[in-house]
Structure formats: structure tokens, C-alpha cells
Amino acid sequence: MSESINTIAADAEELWQLPDKGQVGMACLIVAETAIFAIFVVAYIFYLGKSLSGPTPAEVLKLPIVGTVCLLSSSLTVHFAVAALEKGKARLSTLWLAATVMLGAIFLGGTAMEWHELIYRYGLTIQTNLFGTTFYSLVGLHATHVLAGLLMLTLVLIFGIKGKLNSSHAHRLDMLSYYWHFVDAVWVVVFIVVYVVGI
Amino acid sequence: MTETTAVLPYGDHSHGKLWLDTVASWITTVDHKRIGLLYIGYALVFLVIGGIEALVMRVQLSMPNNHFVTPAVFNRMFTMHGTTMVFFVGMPILFGFGNYLVPLMIGARDMAFPRLNAFSFWISAFGGLLLYFSFVGGDGLYGAGTAPDVGWFAYAPLTARIFSPGHSTDYWILGVFLSGIGSVGTALNLVVTILSLRCKGMTLGRMPLLAWIYLVTSWMVFIAIGPLTAAQIMLLLDRSLGSHFFDAQAGGSAVLWMHFFWIFGHPEVYILVLPAFGFANEIIPVFSRKAIFGYPAMVAATVGIGFISMGVWAHHMFTVGLGPAGNIFFVFATMIVSVPTGIKIFNWLATLWGGKIHFASPMLFSIGFLFQFLIAGLTGIMLSVAPFDWQLGNSYFVVAHFHYVLVGAILFMIFAAFYYWYPKMTGRMLSETLAKWHFWLFLIGFHLTFDLMHVPGVLGMPRRVYTYEADRNWGSWNMAVSIGAIIQTAGVLCFVWNMIRSYRKGKLAGADPWDAWTLEWKTSSPPPHYNFAEEPVVESRRPLWDLKHPNETDTEYE
């Protein structure tokens, strides 16, 4: 190390660059959240097929295609919203945000309808069996995260509609979009575990 | 060299204000030093409470067939003692020192997210209050109320609603859950501070080892606290919504809870012990008058411990029956931890070797730590052997082993850290005479209690028993163990009195009383609100050495 010290000291003034606070912080949050989700996913897989009574996943679950397509494409729209705001196009960004919020809301609506059907048509609640226990907690934990992201995005959308959004907010919106991408990525795992492997 | 010409002296604005304003300024503070002190003060209060719970247990166990407390109270005491010491003493005191020291050591003016910092502290504090409110409201506000009595690892199915009615277990769940949220918040803050707020020239390779350790510890907090939080959510769902995660009657698994809890629980041990290593890394070199031996090896060992400790949890579950493959894996994974910890011990010894050793109070506690941590590690290797663990699992041998780590290693280093950094935090030195009383009383009490506690374990005394028969011959051992606990209490009283007395009457410390080398000693004691009037620029691992010895700077040797 010793040979490079002097150059580092000399260049310290100009070259001293550290990672961005927001990015590191959001990465940490994502790691911690991943650990929580991992345990719920493990519990789901561990209890697959161990329910002592019905209904089973194969009997009642349908692939939530519409919701999945909406949620995954909302990752794209939020990315466009960030890109537009970075270029200073606040109105365009607001439009993309509106699309994101709408897509997220459709996803949550889909989950609500799915749960309604499971509860009232098939009589599956969190108390029914191990499938109900693990299904509602895993999907519910994810839906809670979607809801949290949706509330924050709606807040930004309101600022956008009121014309308070400008390019100085681009970095914050970018961080929010990291969270949203994470929530989407978790859905990919949940989708595969619950609706593909688990059936 | 020192920046004593403060523009706005710390706390000066409170002159002539009502005490209520002072209280309000502490409640609303976002300054990392004040939040650090809040963490430490809060942890010390709980240390006293947890200590009293330990004393109640020791009085009860000091004689066979004793009836000092009822069995129900005894169960509450060991549950609250364990929960309090891990979540409301260990974590906050380490985060308190981290909060206070890390920004100063890396030349930053505050933590990365000051308001998140305050939020994390207050949510953890609320968790502790909620846990203790269970003494009043545990039965749900009818009847007298009880505290949780399910043990600190709360094994299923004891925690099921049917076996633990009332709300005491719910208070336990929520208290621990909230403290976990606070821990993740502060860990996140520490990582961002360390990675993004270092002063100019403070490359990762020049960072004080304490900062490195907090980086690794915080990383472990993310990975360990997540599973705990998840498991607490599941348990809460089981208890309040009637789900079946840990309900064996519906096909649920009690062993799954054990896995989830120990996936948190074992890394947690390292989360607690790593900062103690960090204190040793700072204190031992200064009082040996040598730079730390093997800095890169120390960093590598820290990271190694961080990784390995994630894969050893099931050694807490040998007695459950893991099967040969599981046993072999967890035996060897556990034994491998002794490699990086051994590297650390040898590096500390090599730092002492040939040094000009000053036996000031921080160093005394550090030397105690070195010996005791070695013994704790050796009994750890014994317990890592599955057949040995089958024999002695859940006995007082295990209790003695982990108290050797938690008290003999961690608490000794926490005391060392108090003696070392109290002058920085308050501007006054602690009394060395009282410190020596504290050290010797605590050392003798510690060894009386925890050396002898191994013996009833080997003789077959299980942990968590309320009392025992006289013909087991455990009586005299337990009496000696309890006497040791009282001697330790006397030592701690010296410490508490020392802290109170020295706050007003202690010798003035000045900026750098120990002739140390890291950045926190560059600013005044206590540091001003903004830490450094000018942002420091660092060119080696010991910036203050370079300033004091301009003709022989570290940069030539690193």
C-alpha cells in the first residue's frame, strides 16, 4: 500500500468519492427485508403438502396472470417516471407515476378478489390448515409491501399533480423505485413458489 | 492540533433554561452523540434491572429446597433476565457506543440519517417499556398482571395460546419485535455512515478496526434480525389470528420455531461479541504503545466470523436429533469459528508482545477479557461436539459457558470501553482507585460464579430448574456461585458510584488523555455538536500518531 499513499494524498481533494447514501441505505433495507421474506418462503415450502385437511393449493389456486403482468410492467413504468424526472420532464414523469400507481392498484385489487373468492367460495382462511396459514401470511406480507410502496408512490403522484415535482427530486424517486423493483422481484419468487412449484 | 475553539459550545444554549427544556432537547435530539448516550443510559438502567433479576434467581438457587420466590416468579425472572440482557442491554449498549464512536472515528459530523437514528432509538426504547409493562398488564389488565414466563427463546408449543393464556407472551413478542426494528434501523444507519461519510483519505484499509467491526456487525444484524422478526410475526399470527405455524395439532412444527429462532440467535451472539472485539482492537494497542498487529488479518477474521456464524445455528439443537449429516455439518461449522477467533486472540497477544504495557483500568479489563474469552472459547469447542452436547446440553455447564462469553468477554470489554471513552463523553476521568476496586471485585466475583457454575452442570443440574433436592450435592456449589454474584454486585456498585462521582468531581480529561491515535481524540472532550470544526484529512491508520510524530509518520510503514 505504501507506494500509492502519496498519490492518494495528493489526489484526495479531487478524487474522494464515496458511495451514495440513498443507494447504500436502500440496499441495506432490501437485504434486511429479503431475510424476512426468505423465512416466510422457507416456511411455505416446508409446509407444502403437510396440511392435515383441505383445501389444497391445486384445488383452489389459479395463476394470477393479470395481476402479475400489471405488477411487473409497473417496474418499467416507474423506471420511465424516474428517467423522465431526471431529464426535467415533470409532467411526463407524473403520467408514468399515474400509470405505476394504477398498475399497482390493479395488482392489489386482483389479490383482494382472489382472497375474497378463497374465503367465501372455498372457505379457506388463515385458520383452516397449514396451506391457509402459510399462503395468507406470505402473500399478505408481500401485499403489505406493495401497499406501502403504493402509498409512497401516490404521495409523489399527488406532488406531481400539484406541480411540485422537479428534477431535484429525481434521486429520491429513484430510491423509491429501487424499493418498488424489490417488491416486484419478491413477487417473482412468491409467484414461482406459490403458484408454480406449490401446485 | 485540537479544535477546542468551538464556535457554539456543546450544550451552551441550555444556560438559564428550565430543566424541562433540557429534557425536551434530549427527547428531540438527532445528534449521534446524544442518541449514543441515550442508548447507553437506557441500557445501563436495564442492566441494573436484569442484574436484580439474576440476583433473585441466585438467592433462590443458593440452597436446596429453597422457597424464596414461587416457581412462577422464578420462570418470569429467567425469561425477563435473558430477554432484557440480550435485547435491552447488549444491543442498545453496543449500538450506543457505535453511535457515539463511529462518526467520530471516521471523521464524520453525524450519522448518515440522524432522524432515522432517533426513530430507531425511541422505537427500541418503547419495546423495552412494553416488555416491562407486562408486569402490570400481562394478564390483559384484569387481575394482577404477569411478565412473560416462556424463556428467552420461547420454544413452541409453550407459547401457544392454550399453554400461555393472557397477554404476557404477546408483550414479549411485541417488545422484541420493536427492538428488532430499531436494531435494523441503527444497523442500516451505521453501514451507510461507514461507507458513505468517511473523511478524506479514510480508505477502507485505513479505517479504525472498530468501524470495520461495526460494518460487519450491522451486516449480520440485517441477516439475523430478519428471521427473528419473521418468526415473531408468525408467532403473533398463531396467537392472535389462530394460524398454525407452530401448532403441532394442525401439522405445524415446533422444531421449525427452534430453527428460526436460532438462525437469529446464534449470529446474535456474534453481533454482541464483535463490538467487544472492536473495543479490544482500540484499547489494547493504545495501552501497549504499539500499532495493532496484523490489521488485514483482523479485518479478514472479522468478516470470516460474520460469514461462518450464519451457518452454525443448529448446534443449539443437537439434543433435538438432527441426524448424522446435520450433526457432522454443524459440528464442523461450529469448530471452524474458532479459527478466525483464534487469529484475533493471537493478534492481540502479538500486539502486547514487546509493548510498553500500561495497566490503566481499560487495559486491566482488556487483559481479563483475553483470558476469559479464551476459556469461553474452549468450553464452546467442547459443546460443539455433538455427543458431548447430548450429555451436557441444557445443563448449567451451558449456562456457565455462555455467561463466560457474555460476562467474561463482552461485559468486561464494555467496562473497559467505559473507562476508556468516559473521559471523551463527559470531559472527566473516572477514578482509578474505584476502577481498581471495581476490577478486582468483579474479577473475583465473576470467577467464583462462573468457574464454579460449570461443576453443577457436569454433575447433572439442568438449567431453569426452580429448586433441587439436597441429596444431589449441588448445594455448596450453588451457594458459592450465589456468593460470587453478590461480590460482582459490589463491583458494579463501585462502577456506578464512580460514574456518578466522576461526572462532577473527576479530573479534567482534556482532548486526548490516553495519548491515543484515532480521530475521536482529536476533538475536544466532550466533542462539540458538529464534532470537527474542519473536516479531518487522514493519511494513515493512526492519524493522531502522524500529527504527534511528523518526522516518523505511519504512512512510511503501512
CSV table of C-alpha atoms in Angstrom, one decimal, chain A residues 9 17 30 37 50 63 65-66 72 77 83 87 94 98 100 122 147 149 153 161 165 172 177-179 181 186 196:
chain,number,residue,atom,x,y,z
A,9,ALA,CA,-3.0,12.1,-0.5
A,17,GLN,CA,-15.8,9.9,-3.9
A,30,ILE,CA,-33.5,-4.6,0.8
A,37,PHE,CA,-39.2,-12.9,3.1
A,50,LYS,CA,-48.4,-31.1,5.1
A,63,LEU,CA,-52.5,-18.3,-11.8
A,65,ILE,CA,-51.8,-13.7,-14.7
A,66,VAL,CA,-53.3,-10.2,-14.9
A,72,LEU,CA,-44.1,-6.5,-13.4
A,77,THR,CA,-43.3,2.5,-15.8
A,83,ALA,CA,-35.9,8.8,-16.3
A,87,LYS,CA,-34.5,15.0,-17.7
A,94,THR,CA,-46.3,12.4,-13.4
A,98,ALA,CA,-50.0,7.6,-12.5
A,100,THR,CA,-47.5,2.9,-12.0
A,122,TYR,CA,-63.7,-22.3,-0.8
A,147,LEU,CA,-49.4,-1.3,-0.3
A,149,GLY,CA,-44.9,1.2,-1.9
A,153,LEU,CA,-45.9,6.4,-5.0
A,161,ILE,CA,-50.3,16.6,-10.0
A,165,LEU,CA,-42.2,17.9,-8.6
A,172,ARG,CA,-35.4,10.4,-4.1
A,177,SER,CA,-38.2,2.9,-7.5
A,178,TYR,CA,-35.5,0.6,-6.0
A,179,TYR,CA,-37.9,-0.4,-3.3
A,181,HIS,CA,-38.3,-3.1,-8.1
A,186,VAL,CA,-40.1,-10.7,-4.4
A,196,VAL,CA,-45.9,-22.8,-10.0
